[in-house]
Amino acid sequence: MATIVDVARLAGVSVSTVSHVVNGTRPVRPETRERVRAAVASVGYSTDGMARALRRAQTECIGLVVTDTGQPGFAEMIRGVEGEATTAGLTLLLADSAEDLERQLSSISALVERRVDGLLLAQVSGTPHSLLESLIARGVRVVLIDRLSTPDFDQVGVETVEPMQTLVRHLIDRGHTRIAMIAGDNAIPTLRERREGYLEAMEEGPDAGARQATIVEVASPAEARAAVHELLAAPEPPTALVAASQVIAVGTMQALSDLKLRIPDDIAVVVFDDFPHADLFRPRLTSVVQPNVALGREAVRLLVRRIKHPKAPARTIRLKAEIAHRDSCGCPPGALIQSPNPREDVR
Amino acid sequence: MATIVDVARLAGVSVSTVSHVVNGTRPVRPETRERVRAAVASVGYSTDGMARALRRAQTECIGLVVTDTGQPGFAEMIRGVEGEATTAGLTLLLADSAEDLERQLSSISALVERRVDGLLLAQVSGTPHSLLESLIARGVRVVLIDRLSTPDFDQVGVETVEPMQTLVRHLIDRGHTRIAMIAGDNAIPTLRERREGYLEAMEEGPDAGARQATIVEVASPAEARAAVHELLAAPEPPTALVAASQVIAVGTMQALSDLKLRIPDDIAVVVFDDFPHADLFRPRLTSVVQPNVALGREAVRLLVRRIKHPKAPARTIRLKAEIAHRDSCGCPPGALIQSPNPREDVR
DNA sequence: CTGTTAGCGCGTTCAT
DNA sequence: ATGAACGCGCTAACAG
């Protein structure tokens, strides 16, 4: 592979001139510039990013660590990250922690050794606060994505409490009183907040006493499936189910299918986090749809700001979520969900 | 950020000793080794991947360029690639070409400048043969993934013709004679092969004359939707539809939904490429399911082999696809599809 | 407008 | 078992 000295020799100029025409970093006589260009083309020279990174002490790369590359939500997020990174001239290094603390650790190490200019991290459940602190202390620029922490870190996530409240209130408005939530790992901030939203909606207002809140915590689709079976075997089973995530919804729907229960005729179901092509297949699930692509985009924007301004105060960004009102809640087509605040686009 | 000389000074040894204990590359007296280890820990040293890459002339990174990071199939493939890369000690650089020739070109350039040890490429439609050749000529190790080319490149894809034949034969066995295919961009090898599979199945056997093959080529879900409307407005409309891809299936199903047609009661539908959670929602589409994760895995394995053996002959690997027999083809539960050759696992 | 040169941080001979 | 020193390819002073 040709180096800069090969080009310099061939063009009959110094390496510094070559460097300057390649980078457009100082005026060069048009004639010599062309000579250099020709030499570059003829030897097929392309500048060595490693050497440049070493010299400039910056790689123009950012790292992204997610817990599961394959999940549709993360996949969209990755697309957002990739797009904005490319726009900003950054290359994306991707790692999958598989929701495993050890792997997350080694993924981060690998990226740090690669000297990424910054790191986007969707933490695994149970990530110690100290990990983030030590990273920052070592000078690594980090922004948390989706899985948030305390506000002393840069982070961008999606609003959860409010949309979940809206969803549950909607069920209440439709006359449901026994609404059960199939919740997820409480150690994951997003999931904990969704549970809070549910509880707040269930416990507010004058007729809160008439309602019966039930929460079961599950860690997998299989557990969700079992939990729903148990829930529905109770003497006074819930008439509506709230699934805390897509993964949980899968188990929930399996159980409902086992029981030959029809949605929404026999039971209402709503979900936090939308399925791809949810409009096309039935049951058409009413759900909270998260702006995954925007999430990725905003996260790299924040990271870029952080890289530019290392001393700026930490920022937390919450993106608005929308609600896709379909028919699994039992509404006739055309009905509306009343939302406390109108949607506001993030650009 | 601490460098190797900081560690050396602190430990009272030479940089070369530090290097050797870090890499375990020559015997070091246990006592000094520990001293070095301690120094490393105390300054929080981690070796600079850029400097190492420059020196060793290899980055231990591979690049992956896909046409759409967000598509479920590619998302799974990415997971396969990431997993196998990590296993092999390689870091993954990800780029999204957005099915655009220009962007593909700049993505590749970026990765080559980053001096990746190898490149996995799912080509965009219309990628010139010469692009691949010039890459190889410049010494870049490339393996094509999913979107294949002529056999003089390393490549790994999924079998298409045979599973598509099986799918169509199944429709024929069920008594359908007017089976239309909603096909995709013929310039994409995968899609072209799927069309061939359809045609071969339609034209084989003694009663081929009784069958009516129809192919419409579309480039988007919207076009697919329109095409299906047109198809079904014909005097003798097809009784079964074959969607060439997931994207095309989306448009197809929209049209069927517009027309209030029920699957499979009013019309049978089969698809090449499976939807996530296809068992959970209805209609439950009978489809070809591709081993996406394995695809990614095998591709990096092949790439690693290529890196080790630069002069080995080019290899083409085709992974077997499975058929998920559900109910959109009109079969009662429990019915079987007869497949010419039994499934064979790739390990 | 152009050239010379000193490192960036590391791995690796070659000595000792 | 350890150290000294060169150079990977490039950028950025500095000098002319």
XYZ file of C-alpha atoms (C1' of nucleotides) in Angstrom:
726
model
C 0.000 0.000 0.000
C 1.441 3.292 -1.110
C 2.500 5.837 1.502
C 2.848 9.562 1.452
C 6.557 9.385 0.660
C 5.865 7.327 -2.438
C 3.566 10.052 -3.630
C 6.053 12.757 -2.715
C 8.838 11.052 -4.591
C 6.724 10.451 -7.645
C 5.480 14.030 -7.716
C 8.906 15.416 -6.984
C 7.793 17.362 -3.938
C 8.164 17.053 -0.183
C 5.868 14.971 1.967
C 4.567 18.064 3.635
C 3.326 19.410 0.345
C 1.557 16.166 -0.344
C -0.019 16.279 3.072
C -1.194 19.809 2.477
C -2.767 19.180 -0.863
C -4.463 16.060 0.428
C -5.889 17.923 3.389
C -6.295 21.304 1.718
C -4.583 22.794 4.691
C -2.402 25.425 3.080
C -2.188 27.059 -0.358
C -0.277 25.150 -2.967
C 0.588 26.301 -6.461
C -2.088 24.874 -8.775
C 0.508 23.309 -10.995
C 2.205 21.323 -8.236
C -1.160 20.554 -6.723
C -2.154 18.837 -9.920
C 1.094 16.975 -10.055
C 0.459 15.676 -6.564
C -3.109 14.749 -7.404
C -1.904 12.786 -10.383
C 0.682 10.982 -8.312
C -1.917 10.136 -5.693
C -4.179 8.663 -8.317
C -1.457 6.774 -10.098
C -0.220 4.939 -7.011
C -3.689 4.608 -5.528
C -2.706 6.399 -2.380
C -5.171 6.784 0.452
C -4.118 8.355 3.694
C -3.493 5.998 6.555
C -6.077 6.662 9.204
C -4.001 4.997 11.883
C -0.986 7.198 11.364
C -3.186 10.252 11.155
C -5.053 9.308 14.298
C -1.814 8.729 16.129
C -0.461 12.062 15.092
C -3.623 14.081 15.598
C -4.517 12.262 18.780
C -8.045 11.742 17.596
C -9.557 8.936 15.629
C -12.796 10.412 14.308
C -14.450 7.246 15.465
C -17.185 6.763 17.998
C -18.205 3.578 19.697
C -21.685 2.278 20.341
C -22.426 -0.487 22.805
C -25.927 -1.908 22.875
C -27.404 -4.884 24.648
C -28.805 -6.520 21.557
C -28.007 -5.478 18.040
C -30.803 -7.594 16.673
C -33.748 -6.084 18.508
C -35.832 -3.944 16.174
C -35.753 -0.920 18.473
C -31.999 -0.994 18.789
C -31.640 -1.720 15.112
C -33.464 1.508 14.302
C -31.442 3.338 16.888
C -28.267 2.058 15.293
C -29.430 3.410 11.997
C -29.924 6.815 13.591
C -26.480 6.681 15.129
C -24.842 5.541 11.926
C -26.526 8.232 9.875
C -25.637 11.096 12.141
C -22.121 9.793 12.698
C -21.504 9.629 8.966
C -22.900 13.124 8.582
C -20.448 14.313 11.200
C -17.570 12.510 9.490
C -17.308 9.922 12.222
C -16.944 6.185 11.771
C -19.034 3.926 13.938
C -17.598 1.033 15.932
C -20.346 -1.283 17.071
C -20.357 -3.699 19.967
C -23.024 -5.949 21.422
C -22.957 -6.596 25.135
C -25.663 -9.260 24.993
C -27.081 -7.861 28.252
C -24.012 -9.233 29.994
C -21.872 -7.213 32.376
C -18.627 -8.956 31.495
C -19.095 -8.549 27.803
C -20.050 -4.944 28.244
C -16.845 -4.398 30.127
C -14.668 -5.992 27.487
C -16.548 -4.218 24.718
C -15.890 -0.890 26.357
C -12.241 -1.752 26.876
C -11.856 -2.714 23.261
C -13.378 0.568 22.131
C -11.311 2.604 24.547
C -8.155 0.867 23.370
C -9.200 1.770 19.870
C -9.183 5.315 21.188
C -12.650 6.234 20.020
C -13.325 9.944 20.376
C -16.495 9.155 22.280
C -18.725 6.392 23.444
C -22.457 5.785 23.281
C -23.619 3.315 25.849
C -26.904 1.535 26.409
C -26.004 0.063 29.753
C -26.825 -3.470 30.729
C -28.981 -4.016 33.741
C -26.937 -3.659 36.901
C -24.095 -1.583 35.513
C -22.373 -0.013 38.514
C -22.380 3.741 38.715
C -18.663 3.537 39.347
C -17.998 2.151 35.888
C -19.302 5.289 34.276
C -17.468 7.488 36.720
C -14.153 5.795 36.129
C -14.603 6.081 32.386
C -15.261 9.787 32.632
C -12.360 10.135 35.027
C -10.086 8.502 32.480
C -11.152 11.125 30.006
C -13.505 9.038 27.938
C -16.440 11.030 26.632
C -19.560 9.028 27.276
C -23.199 9.589 26.577
C -25.778 7.185 27.808
C -28.419 6.176 25.336
C -31.872 4.769 26.074
C -30.840 3.202 29.372
C -30.385 6.277 31.508
C -28.777 6.997 34.849
C -28.576 9.902 37.271
C -28.488 13.349 35.681
C -24.791 13.843 36.250
C -24.107 12.060 33.007
C -24.826 13.092 29.477
C -27.725 11.008 28.330
C -30.569 10.860 25.887
C -33.637 8.746 26.299
C -37.334 8.682 25.646
C -40.081 9.915 27.921
C -41.616 6.978 29.663
C -43.705 7.909 32.664
C -46.043 10.238 30.854
C -46.812 8.064 27.831
C -47.348 5.080 30.047
C -49.767 7.124 32.142
C -51.636 8.124 29.028
C -51.883 4.534 27.950
C -53.193 3.338 31.289
C -55.553 6.276 31.682
C -56.979 5.364 28.351
C -57.724 1.883 29.601
C -59.313 3.398 32.708
C -61.396 5.747 30.583
C -62.672 2.771 28.706
C -64.030 1.401 31.945
C -61.392 -1.099 32.943
C -60.725 -1.418 36.644
C -58.667 -4.561 36.833
C -55.615 -3.679 34.801
C -52.525 -5.794 35.293
C -49.003 -4.893 34.282
C -46.472 -7.431 33.112
C -43.369 -5.553 34.144
C -39.710 -6.177 33.494
C -36.403 -6.003 35.277
C -36.633 -3.176 37.772
C -32.911 -2.631 37.550
C -33.307 -1.289 34.041
C -34.191 2.388 34.402
C -36.522 2.466 31.420
C -38.539 -0.437 32.716
C -38.687 0.949 36.217
C -40.074 4.220 34.933
C -42.706 2.455 32.899
C -43.879 0.759 36.016
C -44.040 4.093 37.805
C -46.176 5.538 35.053
C -48.551 2.653 35.353
C -48.807 2.989 39.115
C -49.340 6.711 39.035
C -52.169 6.381 36.570
C -53.754 3.613 38.562
C -53.580 5.482 41.834
C -54.679 8.926 40.788
C -58.151 10.455 40.821
C -61.162 10.021 43.062
C -62.152 6.510 42.013
C -58.690 5.067 42.441
C -60.076 2.894 45.194
C -62.272 1.050 42.747
C -59.253 -0.034 40.734
C -57.065 -2.989 41.257
C -53.406 -2.654 40.334
C -51.398 -5.814 39.848
C -47.768 -5.988 38.836
C -45.841 -9.101 37.996
C -42.144 -8.852 37.280
C -40.708 -11.117 34.622
C -37.318 -11.504 33.026
C -38.088 -13.252 29.762
C -40.881 -13.973 27.298
C -41.228 -17.408 28.857
C -41.730 -15.941 32.290
C -44.214 -13.461 30.902
C -46.157 -16.276 29.324
C -46.323 -18.185 32.595
C -47.210 -15.067 34.531
C -50.132 -14.283 32.268
C -51.444 -17.808 32.628
C -51.354 -17.430 36.366
C -52.897 -13.971 36.280
C -55.831 -15.121 34.236
C -56.469 -18.149 36.399
C -57.325 -15.884 39.333
C -60.918 -15.637 40.507
C -61.199 -12.046 39.369
C -58.820 -11.901 36.410
C -57.736 -8.608 34.868
C -59.694 -7.343 31.902
C -56.737 -5.468 30.490
C -53.018 -6.168 30.270
C -50.145 -3.730 30.013
C -46.931 -5.172 28.624
C -43.857 -3.257 29.700
C -41.864 -3.986 26.579
C -41.910 -5.668 23.238
C -40.133 -8.720 24.575
C -42.682 -9.040 27.334
C -45.520 -8.556 24.877
C -44.301 -11.597 22.990
C -44.724 -13.836 26.004
C -48.006 -12.202 26.867
C -49.440 -12.851 23.468
C -48.271 -16.430 23.496
C -50.195 -16.971 26.705
C -53.284 -15.342 25.280
C -52.986 -17.531 22.243
C -52.623 -20.626 24.450
C -55.809 -19.626 26.193
C -57.560 -18.914 22.906
C -58.414 -15.468 24.160
C -59.233 -12.869 21.558
C -57.857 -9.366 21.614
C -59.629 -7.092 22.354
C -62.927 -8.985 22.590
C -61.901 -11.112 25.536
C -59.128 -8.993 26.929
C -57.501 -5.658 26.129
C -53.770 -5.376 25.633
C -51.494 -2.390 25.325
C -47.729 -2.332 24.952
C -44.875 0.022 25.583
C -42.701 -0.105 22.457
C -44.057 -0.764 19.029
C -43.672 -3.816 16.797
C -42.497 -3.272 13.242
C -45.365 -3.333 10.746
C -47.828 -3.361 13.601
C -50.504 -1.905 11.351
C -50.338 -4.831 9.006
C -50.929 -7.748 11.314
C -53.531 -8.583 13.877
C -54.123 -8.003 16.632
C -53.210 -4.437 15.906
C -51.609 -3.446 19.164
C -52.164 -0.040 20.698
C -48.743 0.981 21.876
C -46.225 3.617 22.709
C -43.932 4.151 19.765
C -40.498 5.407 20.567
C -38.531 7.663 18.216
C -35.674 5.225 17.887
C -33.927 6.781 14.946
C -34.106 10.228 16.514
C -32.771 8.746 19.714
C -29.635 7.616 17.959
C -29.311 10.865 16.096
C -29.636 13.068 19.164
C -27.226 10.926 21.101
C -24.421 11.442 18.625
C -25.225 15.139 18.466
C -24.873 15.357 22.195
C -21.679 13.357 22.057
C -20.250 15.666 19.428
C -21.086 18.662 21.604
C -19.438 16.981 24.541
C -16.297 16.335 22.525
C -16.207 19.985 21.489
C -16.923 21.290 24.949
C -15.390 18.956 27.475
C -16.219 21.181 30.417
C -19.872 21.854 29.659
C -22.373 20.705 32.273
C -24.007 17.310 31.841
C -27.240 17.247 29.889
C -30.206 14.949 29.918
C -32.418 14.873 26.857
C -35.801 13.219 26.792
C -37.486 12.668 23.483
C -41.244 12.606 23.215
C -42.907 9.317 22.433
C -46.048 8.944 20.370
C -48.963 6.659 20.929
C -50.196 4.479 18.121
C -53.869 4.079 18.802
C -54.977 0.828 17.249
C -57.592 -1.703 18.217
C -56.129 -3.925 20.914
C -57.477 -1.520 23.526
C -60.982 -2.199 22.296
C -61.661 1.139 20.700
C -63.694 1.436 17.541
C -61.758 2.814 14.579
C -61.499 6.579 14.678
C -61.649 6.951 18.439
C -59.111 9.235 20.037
C -56.815 8.969 22.989
C -56.744 12.127 24.961
C -53.219 13.127 25.632
C -52.345 15.758 28.228
C -49.827 17.538 26.068
C -49.702 17.715 22.315
C -46.860 16.081 20.491
C -43.798 18.154 20.028
C -41.290 17.288 17.403
C -37.652 17.141 18.201
C -35.473 18.191 15.366
C -3.908 9.359 29.037
C -0.921 7.419 30.244
C 1.527 5.983 27.728
C 3.932 3.125 27.847
C 6.814 5.368 28.910
C 4.876 6.567 31.941
C 4.470 2.985 32.993
C 8.112 2.207 32.297
C 9.316 5.139 34.356
C 7.033 4.320 37.241
C 8.056 0.690 37.262
C 11.708 1.539 36.821
C 12.095 -0.586 33.707
C 12.466 0.022 30.004
C 9.554 0.473 27.655
C 10.416 -2.730 25.936
C 9.954 -4.665 29.137
C 6.580 -3.067 29.634
C 5.598 -3.971 26.117
C 6.616 -7.543 26.684
C 4.732 -8.022 29.892
C 1.640 -6.416 28.413
C 1.741 -8.694 25.417
C 3.271 -11.724 27.103
C 5.727 -11.881 24.269
C 8.908 -12.862 26.076
C 9.788 -14.162 29.537
C 10.056 -11.568 32.270
C 11.191 -12.113 35.835
C 8.031 -12.555 37.935
C 9.107 -9.853 40.304
C 9.527 -7.162 37.657
C 6.443 -8.414 35.902
C 4.422 -7.661 38.987
C 6.004 -4.271 39.330
C 4.976 -3.471 35.785
C 1.470 -4.785 36.349
C 1.130 -2.575 39.375
C 2.351 0.456 37.473
C -0.092 -0.265 34.654
C -2.958 -0.414 37.089
C -1.918 2.626 39.046
C -1.737 4.947 36.045
C -4.681 3.280 34.323
C -2.647 2.485 31.265
C -4.274 0.880 28.285
C -2.339 0.260 25.132
C -2.978 2.634 22.282
C -4.610 0.716 19.485
C -3.627 3.326 16.910
C 0.044 3.144 17.674
C -0.090 -0.613 17.798
C -1.955 -0.812 14.525
C 0.518 1.506 12.891
C 3.433 -0.523 14.094
C 1.979 -3.946 13.399
C 0.398 -2.882 10.148
C -2.901 -4.429 11.103
C -5.837 -2.996 12.914
C -7.777 -6.046 14.070
C -10.844 -4.310 12.760
C -13.227 -5.389 10.054
C -15.764 -3.285 8.259
C -19.329 -4.114 7.363
C -21.339 -2.195 4.820
C -25.034 -2.954 4.520
C -27.804 -1.275 2.607
C -30.072 -0.758 5.583
C -29.012 -1.242 9.160
C -32.591 -1.041 10.326
C -34.098 -3.907 8.358
C -34.768 -6.901 10.595
C -32.892 -9.317 8.377
C -29.801 -7.173 8.259
C -30.105 -6.422 11.952
C -29.874 -10.124 12.700
C -27.038 -10.497 10.265
C -25.203 -7.693 12.021
C -25.597 -9.524 15.272
C -24.029 -12.590 13.712
C -21.161 -10.544 12.363
C -20.613 -8.744 15.640
C -20.633 -11.950 17.632
C -18.172 -13.787 15.461
C -15.945 -10.748 15.105
C -15.757 -10.346 18.856
C -14.985 -14.018 19.220
C -12.129 -13.598 16.782
C -10.847 -10.532 18.625
C -11.908 -8.197 15.869
C -13.714 -4.901 16.272
C -16.585 -4.146 13.936
C -16.879 -0.911 11.985
C -20.383 -0.481 10.646
C -21.573 1.580 7.715
C -24.958 1.979 6.068
C -25.046 2.628 2.339
C -28.778 3.337 2.301
C -28.991 1.441 -1.009
C -27.109 4.313 -2.608
C -24.083 3.871 -4.828
C -22.409 7.105 -3.777
C -22.786 6.432 -0.110
C -21.539 2.915 -0.559
C -18.471 4.282 -2.228
C -17.692 6.762 0.510
C -18.424 4.198 3.198
C -15.947 1.826 1.653
C -13.365 4.575 1.329
C -13.785 5.516 4.955
C -13.289 1.933 6.039
C -10.295 1.429 3.799
C -8.710 4.603 5.134
C -9.293 3.215 8.574
C -7.219 0.301 7.322
C -9.652 -2.407 8.301
C -8.123 -5.849 7.969
C -11.087 -6.908 5.871
C -14.410 -5.823 4.525
C -17.842 -7.415 4.449
C -20.049 -5.956 1.771
C -23.730 -6.305 0.994
C -23.606 -4.509 -2.308
C -26.198 -2.014 -3.395
C -28.118 -2.707 -6.545
C -26.042 -1.816 -9.578
C -22.617 -1.973 -7.990
C -20.149 -2.265 -10.867
C -18.052 -5.381 -10.995
C -15.035 -3.137 -11.407
C -15.460 -1.676 -7.945
C -14.891 -5.041 -6.355
C -12.006 -5.803 -8.650
C -10.227 -2.567 -7.888
C -10.660 -3.132 -4.190
C -9.126 -6.573 -4.406
C -6.386 -5.204 -6.614
C -5.560 -2.627 -3.959
C -5.109 -5.440 -1.511
C -8.352 -5.054 0.379
C -9.748 -8.355 1.551
C -13.423 -8.419 0.683
C -16.162 -10.923 1.174
C -19.582 -10.343 -0.249
C -22.466 -11.007 2.044
C -26.071 -11.738 1.087
C -25.891 -9.807 -2.168
C -23.689 -12.072 -4.237
C -21.755 -11.708 -7.454
C -19.852 -13.963 -9.808
C -17.942 -16.817 -8.175
C -14.572 -15.164 -8.519
C -15.177 -13.362 -5.264
C -15.410 -14.689 -1.756
C -19.033 -14.588 -0.812
C -21.618 -16.064 1.462
C -25.315 -16.008 0.841
C -28.455 -18.015 1.256
C -29.934 -20.531 -1.135
C -32.755 -18.922 -3.023
C -33.800 -20.810 -6.100
C -34.543 -24.083 -4.394
C -36.566 -22.763 -1.453
C -38.539 -20.544 -3.744
C -39.300 -23.539 -5.941
C -40.453 -25.472 -2.923
C -42.718 -22.644 -1.916
C -44.284 -22.324 -5.342
C -44.584 -26.071 -5.823
C -46.449 -26.170 -2.588
C -48.948 -23.686 -3.950
C -49.248 -25.751 -7.096
C -49.779 -28.907 -5.061
C -52.593 -27.167 -3.310
C -54.309 -26.749 -6.628
C -53.460 -23.172 -7.516
C -52.890 -22.467 -11.179
C -52.911 -18.692 -11.298
C -49.989 -17.772 -9.074
C -48.565 -14.304 -9.437
C -45.207 -13.107 -8.235
C -44.587 -9.625 -6.978
C -40.917 -9.422 -7.800
C -38.262 -6.871 -6.938
C -35.308 -5.144 -8.526
C -33.802 -7.568 -10.983
C -30.420 -5.969 -10.546
C -30.197 -7.377 -7.041
C -28.881 -10.916 -7.390
C -30.914 -12.315 -4.539
C -34.135 -11.014 -6.002
C -33.298 -12.180 -9.473
C -32.703 -15.706 -8.229
C -35.971 -15.732 -6.378
C -37.715 -14.924 -9.587
C -35.923 -17.763 -11.320
C -37.032 -20.169 -8.653
C -40.602 -19.093 -9.150
C -40.416 -19.469 -12.911
C -38.790 -22.857 -12.796
C -41.456 -24.189 -10.503
C -44.201 -22.747 -12.624
C -42.850 -24.139 -15.852
C -41.913 -27.640 -14.796
C -43.974 -30.825 -14.990
C -46.551 -32.086 -17.434
C -49.388 -29.752 -16.473
C -47.295 -26.607 -16.707
C -49.481 -25.530 -19.572
C -52.470 -25.267 -17.282
C -50.683 -22.736 -15.118
C -50.491 -19.043 -15.581
C -47.320 -17.311 -14.461
C -47.407 -13.582 -13.933
C -44.557 -11.442 -12.724
C -44.724 -7.794 -11.844
C -41.569 -5.953 -10.903
C -41.772 -3.319 -8.214
C -39.260 -1.146 -6.419
C -41.062 -0.170 -3.246
C -43.903 -1.186 -0.951
C -46.033 1.522 -2.575
C -45.437 0.077 -6.010
C -46.193 -3.385 -4.726
C -49.444 -2.143 -3.306
C -50.471 -0.598 -6.607
C -49.378 -3.651 -8.546
C -51.488 -5.975 -6.439
C -54.511 -3.763 -6.923
C -54.031 -3.978 -10.639
C -53.392 -7.703 -10.583
C -56.584 -8.402 -8.722
C -58.663 -6.196 -10.955
C -57.970 -8.507 -13.901
C -60.734 -10.701 -15.276
C -59.036 -13.849 -14.068
C -57.145 -12.702 -10.990
C -54.504 -14.858 -9.352
C -55.574 -17.052 -6.471
C -52.155 -16.992 -4.874
C -49.483 -14.361 -4.475
C -45.754 -14.784 -4.008
C -43.970 -11.816 -2.469
C -40.286 -11.688 -3.341
C -39.214 -10.010 -0.123
C -40.366 -8.705 3.167
C -40.515 -5.163 1.887
C -42.661 -6.267 -1.017
C -44.874 -8.285 1.290
C -45.652 -5.123 3.192
C -47.096 -3.449 0.128
C -48.853 -6.612 -0.885
C -50.593 -6.930 2.416
C -51.597 -3.325 2.389
C -53.326 -3.876 -0.926
C -55.072 -6.978 0.354
C -56.181 -5.040 3.376
C -57.478 -2.233 1.144
C -59.476 -4.793 -0.757
C -60.729 -6.413 2.428
C -59.446 -9.740 1.195
C -58.820 -12.398 3.789
C -55.724 -14.559 3.864
C -55.896 -17.420 3.058
C -59.671 -17.659 2.612
C -59.855 -15.258 -0.301
C -56.297 -15.476 -1.505
C -53.144 -17.358 -0.570
C -49.911 -15.512 0.129
C -46.377 -16.723 0.611
C -43.234 -14.693 1.197
C -39.542 -15.050 0.764
C -37.979 -13.790 4.008
C -39.663 -14.058 7.339
C -41.164 -11.341 9.532
C -40.080 -11.213 13.167
C -42.632 -12.806 15.487
C -44.530 -14.097 12.510
C -46.070 -16.839 14.620
C -47.675 -14.358 16.928
C -49.662 -12.203 14.555
C -52.134 -12.912 11.826
C -52.166 -13.670 9.059
C -49.471 -16.145 9.889
C -47.408 -16.036 6.747
C -45.884 -19.132 5.233
C -42.417 -18.066 4.280
C -38.819 -18.827 3.625
C -36.768 -18.041 6.686
C -33.193 -17.170 6.110
C -30.438 -17.994 8.601
C -29.431 -14.387 9.050
C -27.283 -14.760 12.118
C -25.427 -17.693 10.602
C -24.975 -15.667 7.453
C -23.100 -13.013 9.379
C -21.125 -15.569 11.301
C -20.006 -17.519 8.261
C -19.077 -14.361 6.432
C -16.598 -13.288 9.076
C -15.218 -16.797 9.246
C -14.600 -16.731 5.550
C -13.073 -13.296 5.833
C -10.750 -14.459 8.583
C -9.650 -17.367 6.415
C -9.057 -15.014 3.547
C -6.919 -12.767 5.736
C -4.877 -15.763 6.839
C -4.533 -17.193 3.355
C -4.425 -14.341 0.895
C -3.698 -16.602 -2.055
C -6.409 -19.206 -1.495
C -8.978 -19.596 -4.271
C -12.247 -17.687 -3.990
C -15.071 -19.467 -2.241
C -18.819 -19.202 -2.480
C -20.870 -20.429 0.443
C -24.606 -20.927 0.273
C -26.496 -21.473 3.484
C -29.667 -23.515 3.536
C -32.917 -21.714 4.169
C -35.837 -23.177 6.060
C -39.480 -22.910 5.289
C -41.884 -21.834 7.985
C -45.115 -23.536 7.101
C -47.923 -21.480 8.539
C -51.438 -20.822 7.396
C -51.329 -18.119 4.734
C -50.962 -20.808 2.099
C -54.322 -22.218 3.128
C -53.103 -25.398 4.747
C -54.801 -26.851 7.786
C -52.581 -26.959 10.870
C -50.274 -29.956 10.836
C -49.988 -30.268 7.083
C -46.524 -30.716 5.662
C -44.595 -29.184 2.854
C -42.647 -31.707 0.925
C -39.128 -30.555 0.489
C -36.768 -32.221 -1.981
C -33.784 -32.295 0.325
C -33.751 -32.403 4.107
C -32.400 -29.487 6.058
C -28.710 -29.542 6.673
C -27.177 -27.508 9.428
C -24.186 -25.339 8.807
C -21.896 -25.135 11.713
C 4.795 28.909 -1.910
C 7.670 24.867 -0.370
C 10.962 21.773 2.350
C 13.076 19.712 6.788
C 12.314 17.588 10.757
C 10.538 16.220 15.222
C 7.697 13.467 17.327
C 2.649 10.800 18.111
C 2.942 5.573 21.049
C 4.168 1.475 20.192
C 6.654 -3.211 18.764
C 10.845 -5.084 17.679
C 15.350 -6.121 16.285
C 19.961 -6.219 18.200
C 22.820 -5.830 21.955
C 24.155 -6.872 26.531
C 16.351 -11.447 31.617
C 16.580 -6.647 30.183
C 17.496 -2.180 27.572
C 18.526 1.151 23.583
C 17.089 2.693 19.566
C 14.807 2.661 15.092
C 10.795 3.359 12.359
C 5.549 2.467 11.187
C 2.961 6.990 8.195
C 1.580 11.077 9.137
C 0.960 16.244 10.711
C 2.613 20.524 12.169
C 5.982 23.688 13.596
C 9.635 26.073 11.803
C 12.638 27.682 8.337
C 13.507 29.315 4.040
